[in-house]
Amino acid sequence: MEEKEFSFGMSEEQRTIKETVARLVKDVVSDNAHDMDEKKAIPPEFIQKVWELGAAVSVIPEEFGGYGMEYSPIMNTIILEELAYGDMALAIAASLPAMFLYPILEAGTDEQKKKYIAPYCDASFKPCTVAVNEPRFKFDPVSLETRAEKKGAAYVINGKKCFVPMANNSAHMLVAAQDDGTHDLFIVSQDNPGVKIGEREKNIGLYALESYPVIFENCEVPVSDRLGGEQGCDYGKFLQKTRTALSAIGTGVSRASYEYAREYAKERVQFGEPIASRQAVAFMIAEMAYEVDAMRLMTWKAASALEAGKDAKRESYLAKLYAGEMTMKITDYGVQILGGHGFIRDHPVERYYRNGRGIAILEGMATV
Amino acid sequence: MINLEMTEKMIQVKNGINGMAKGMLRPISRYYDENEHMYPKELDMFRSLKIMSRPKKKKEGEEKKSDKPAGKKLGSNLAMVIMIEEMCWGDLGLLLSMPNAGLGNAAILAVATDEQFERFGGKWASMAITEPGAGSDSGSITATARLEGDEWVLNGEKIFVTCAERCDMAVVWATVDKKAGKAGIKSFIVERDRPGFKLEKLEHKLGIRSNDTGTYVLDDCRIPKENILGSPEVKQTSEGFKGVMKTFDNTRPLVASMALGVSRAALDFTKEKIEERGIKLDYEKNPNNVSSLEKEFYLMEANHEAMRLLTWRAAWMMDNGEFNNLEASMAKAKSGRYGTLIAQKCCDLLGPLGLSCENLAEKWMRDVKITDIFEGTGQIQHLIVARNVLGFSSKQLK
């Protein structure tokens, strides 16, 4: 492969897509994010509008129902940042099909690709989901407690998952489980009798995103539904992509908080001048500005490695670690700069603060 | 198109300079720290390297070469930050002691006329701006220059001059008209042997001890009229002064990369010690399920990566002719501060090894501190970033 130029600059295509998503976010999401949060629901037509951008389907080969365009992790981080800038709940919801389809596209057997990809390459959004997180202390995606035991022609899955977005409406989910020391992903149908979807969860943030606990009780999955079949999949690579994606989402939420607080600080007058004229506030804003950029650059760095087909274990790990820490710091600053007003739900910074908590904690909620 | 994967060329430059830093700077690092102010004669071999040189004069009609790299060529500013990081991984004080490559040389390179460059280009020039009463506020300097016949007569005191003793000459900033404020500030080349020019003393410092930081006193020091850099004319605006300050946009990413180099030296050494104890950093487990030491280390690495990307972006923008005042200050604000914190934390993780002068960790912690101070303190960088993103003037945000 020919060596690419080292560059921080967006191509025409990257800029165009970024602007298109940004426009959609501005038109559809921005003014409604508060309502969505209060009503604890995302209107399906919003998700449909994002789906119509075609980002996920575009990279799926024509033989499986897509448009066969070039797959680009960097482009995906750009899209995710813009969506999360509008609303993190919508960003996760709208990217769920990619979360399900990309791993199958990359690691699935021909049979799996034929069977599972095409039905989702539809003009209308169909939810499908991924179950990675587990409701327990010391949860670790590389040492899962959900087990998959091979018994004859099936794997038997046992364990508890939480924070499975849109699980009640998803016909299929990818389930991460440990199989004798190795980690694997399994394609599981919602109607499998071993799948029990619990009551909708109540969480600190992402009110608009429906999420559920899912319990697997002797859930039998045919061997042919283990992602990658006999070979299994590269679970490490799966994590690299989801970690990079979460970093992009963290960047988006942080940027939203930063920009809102910055504009507020210019308008808010106390002691006869804008509060931004005081260094104590101005320096917080400066810090927010460069940390948002740093987060984005680290996300791009991990995505660059992925795009070059290289191992991005270290880059994606550091990007997510950084995004987790910094999103909390920046969204905290966002509330702090608004003071008492930041605590009131009329301003979005309180929502960013609650939503931002998820970046460090969650795993496997989006992919590039 | 965005691509942050290092090219072969970048890796080559990095490895080449790292080899030199390891082979030449590291072995003498402690010695010149202990023998403060002693000239590192080993660096003499770099004197002939024309680092601050000008490209050969173009024939008339030929177009001036732009900084923008053609195709996949490595841009000069990006190459420079990569090199400086590696050199400072070796030793920051020694990098600052590179002959004929002082900040004064950079100023001469930027603004000297061809005649001046002919006269002064091959010499070592320090930069004398700071005064006892004028640090970050360089617009308030009080050193004076008045024209008497064919000579400028300079008076004043300059402190914190890097390479004060080793250099051949100094670029001295003085005002020709106090009433004109910043517009009256000009810079002058003063050879060290001019009567009335005195190296008053050398400072004893926290770090970068191999470098000779000193104080100059100018007492009716006379220099030829032609030794002024730039135009002697006092314009009504402060554009000229701002122009000079703009050269700092170019040097800020360089200082940021100094912080990168020193803190990476500390990180590499700490990692080596961690691994010697059988701890493997796997970049995989939930960071809350590893030891506190490992998590601290991961966080430092993440911050270091952030510092580097901000720094490389500022340099890359310069190579591409983009205005980078904001990004240069972001790079320095982040790198100066976090480079310092990283070097401190490494000593912490190293325990007693972090206190001992048997190894270099304690030295790096002392050396790196200067990067959050010189060429604009971290606080000044935050001011610049904040004014930029708020769209505030220096009156709106003091």
PDB file of C-alpha atoms in Angstrom, chain A residues 264-354:
ATOM      1  CA  TYR A 264     -22.588  31.929  28.254  1.00  0.00           C
ATOM      2  CA  ALA A 265     -19.458  33.346  29.881  1.00  0.00           C
ATOM      3  CA  LYS A 266     -19.292  36.062  27.246  1.00  0.00           C
ATOM      4  CA  GLU A 267     -22.901  37.103  27.870  1.00  0.00           C
ATOM      5  CA  ARG A 268     -23.184  36.700  31.609  1.00  0.00           C
ATOM      6  CA  VAL A 269     -22.354  39.990  33.314  1.00  0.00           C
ATOM      7  CA  GLN A 270     -21.361  40.181  36.969  1.00  0.00           C
ATOM      8  CA  PHE A 271     -19.473  42.993  38.701  1.00  0.00           C
ATOM      9  CA  GLY A 272     -20.014  45.069  35.585  1.00  0.00           C
ATOM     10  CA  GLU A 273     -18.280  42.855  33.049  1.00  0.00           C
ATOM     11  CA  PRO A 274     -18.673  39.462  31.375  1.00  0.00           C
ATOM     12  CA  ILE A 275     -17.497  36.671  33.652  1.00  0.00           C
ATOM     13  CA  ALA A 276     -15.201  35.542  30.817  1.00  0.00           C
ATOM     14  CA  SER A 277     -13.203  38.719  31.443  1.00  0.00           C
ATOM     15  CA  ARG A 278     -11.970  37.169  34.673  1.00  0.00           C
ATOM     16  CA  GLN A 279      -8.967  34.898  34.413  1.00  0.00           C
ATOM     17  CA  ALA A 280     -10.424  32.352  36.815  1.00  0.00           C
ATOM     18  CA  VAL A 281     -13.169  31.675  34.291  1.00  0.00           C
ATOM     19  CA  ALA A 282     -11.188  32.433  31.127  1.00  0.00           C
ATOM     20  CA  PHE A 283      -8.488  29.910  31.995  1.00  0.00           C
ATOM     21  CA  MET A 284     -11.094  27.179  32.455  1.00  0.00           C
ATOM     22  CA  ILE A 285     -12.411  28.009  29.005  1.00  0.00           C
ATOM     23  CA  ALA A 286      -8.894  27.893  27.537  1.00  0.00           C
ATOM     24  CA  GLU A 287      -8.341  24.483  29.095  1.00  0.00           C
ATOM     25  CA  MET A 288     -11.637  23.204  27.736  1.00  0.00           C
ATOM     26  CA  ALA A 289     -10.674  24.452  24.277  1.00  0.00           C
ATOM     27  CA  TYR A 290      -7.376  22.612  24.039  1.00  0.00           C
ATOM     28  CA  GLU A 291      -8.554  19.470  25.787  1.00  0.00           C
ATOM     29  CA  VAL A 292     -11.421  19.070  23.324  1.00  0.00           C
ATOM     30  CA  ASP A 293      -8.883  19.352  20.512  1.00  0.00           C
ATOM     31  CA  ALA A 294      -6.504  16.928  22.215  1.00  0.00           C
ATOM     32  CA  MET A 295      -9.301  14.382  22.630  1.00  0.00           C
ATOM     33  CA  ARG A 296     -10.206  14.654  18.973  1.00  0.00           C
ATOM     34  CA  LEU A 297      -6.595  14.307  17.848  1.00  0.00           C
ATOM     35  CA  MET A 298      -6.122  11.200  19.982  1.00  0.00           C
ATOM     36  CA  THR A 299      -9.281   9.750  18.498  1.00  0.00           C
ATOM     37  CA  TRP A 300      -7.995  10.481  14.998  1.00  0.00           C
ATOM     38  CA  LYS A 301      -4.668   8.941  15.885  1.00  0.00           C
ATOM     39  CA  ALA A 302      -6.301   5.659  16.914  1.00  0.00           C
ATOM     40  CA  ALA A 303      -8.568   5.793  13.860  1.00  0.00           C
ATOM     41  CA  SER A 304      -5.544   6.433  11.621  1.00  0.00           C
ATOM     42  CA  ALA A 305      -3.920   3.238  12.850  1.00  0.00           C
ATOM     43  CA  LEU A 306      -7.160   1.330  12.264  1.00  0.00           C
ATOM     44  CA  GLU A 307      -7.542   2.845   8.830  1.00  0.00           C
ATOM     45  CA  ALA A 308      -4.026   1.743   7.930  1.00  0.00           C
ATOM     46  CA  GLY A 309      -4.970  -1.767   9.008  1.00  0.00           C
ATOM     47  CA  LYS A 310      -2.552  -1.616  11.916  1.00  0.00           C
ATOM     48  CA  ASP A 311      -2.944  -2.681  15.504  1.00  0.00           C
ATOM     49  CA  ALA A 312      -4.453   0.201  17.475  1.00  0.00           C
ATOM     50  CA  LYS A 313      -4.511  -1.433  20.903  1.00  0.00           C
ATOM     51  CA  ARG A 314      -2.389   1.161  22.654  1.00  0.00           C
ATOM     52  CA  GLU A 315      -3.758   4.154  20.721  1.00  0.00           C
ATOM     53  CA  SER A 316      -7.408   3.228  21.232  1.00  0.00           C
ATOM     54  CA  TYR A 317      -6.863   2.412  24.903  1.00  0.00           C
ATOM     55  CA  LEU A 318      -5.139   5.715  25.595  1.00  0.00           C
ATOM     56  CA  ALA A 319      -7.692   7.640  23.531  1.00  0.00           C
ATOM     57  CA  LYS A 320     -10.593   6.230  25.533  1.00  0.00           C
ATOM     58  CA  LEU A 321      -8.819   6.634  28.845  1.00  0.00           C
ATOM     59  CA  TYR A 322      -8.116  10.247  27.957  1.00  0.00           C
ATOM     60  CA  ALA A 323     -11.590  10.911  26.611  1.00  0.00           C
ATOM     61  CA  GLY A 324     -13.118   9.384  29.744  1.00  0.00           C
ATOM     62  CA  GLU A 325     -11.099  11.574  32.085  1.00  0.00           C
ATOM     63  CA  MET A 326     -11.372  14.741  30.032  1.00  0.00           C
ATOM     64  CA  THR A 327     -15.071  14.462  29.215  1.00  0.00           C
ATOM     65  CA  MET A 328     -15.769  14.360  32.934  1.00  0.00           C
ATOM     66  CA  LYS A 329     -13.489  17.309  33.549  1.00  0.00           C
ATOM     67  CA  ILE A 330     -14.853  19.426  30.705  1.00  0.00           C
ATOM     68  CA  THR A 331     -18.529  18.712  31.329  1.00  0.00           C
ATOM     69  CA  ASP A 332     -17.888  19.477  34.994  1.00  0.00           C
ATOM     70  CA  TYR A 333     -16.321  22.821  34.024  1.00  0.00           C
ATOM     71  CA  GLY A 334     -19.349  23.438  31.826  1.00  0.00           C
ATOM     72  CA  VAL A 335     -21.709  23.236  34.797  1.00  0.00           C
ATOM     73  CA  GLN A 336     -19.308  25.150  37.026  1.00  0.00           C
ATOM     74  CA  ILE A 337     -18.974  28.106  34.655  1.00  0.00           C
ATOM     75  CA  LEU A 338     -22.753  28.512  34.588  1.00  0.00           C
ATOM     76  CA  GLY A 339     -22.832  28.327  38.383  1.00  0.00           C
ATOM     77  CA  GLY A 340     -26.324  27.901  39.821  1.00  0.00           C
ATOM     78  CA  HIS A 341     -27.789  28.140  36.331  1.00  0.00           C
ATOM     79  CA  GLY A 342     -25.708  25.146  35.314  1.00  0.00           C
ATOM     80  CA  PHE A 343     -27.537  23.078  37.899  1.00  0.00           C
ATOM     81  CA  ILE A 344     -30.931  23.883  36.431  1.00  0.00           C
ATOM     82  CA  ARG A 345     -32.193  21.587  33.716  1.00  0.00           C
ATOM     83  CA  ASP A 346     -33.074  24.499  31.429  1.00  0.00           C
ATOM     84  CA  HIS A 347     -29.442  24.621  30.371  1.00  0.00           C
ATOM     85  CA  PRO A 348     -27.935  21.661  28.519  1.00  0.00           C
ATOM     86  CA  VAL A 349     -24.688  21.570  30.509  1.00  0.00           C
ATOM     87  CA  GLU A 350     -26.317  19.501  33.244  1.00  0.00           C
ATOM     88  CA  ARG A 351     -27.298  16.893  30.623  1.00  0.00           C
ATOM     89  CA  TYR A 352     -23.791  16.853  29.175  1.00  0.00           C
ATOM     90  CA  TYR A 353     -22.456  16.308  32.693  1.00  0.00           C
ATOM     91  CA  ARG A 354     -24.746  13.316  33.269  1.00  0.00           C
TER      92      ARG A 354
END
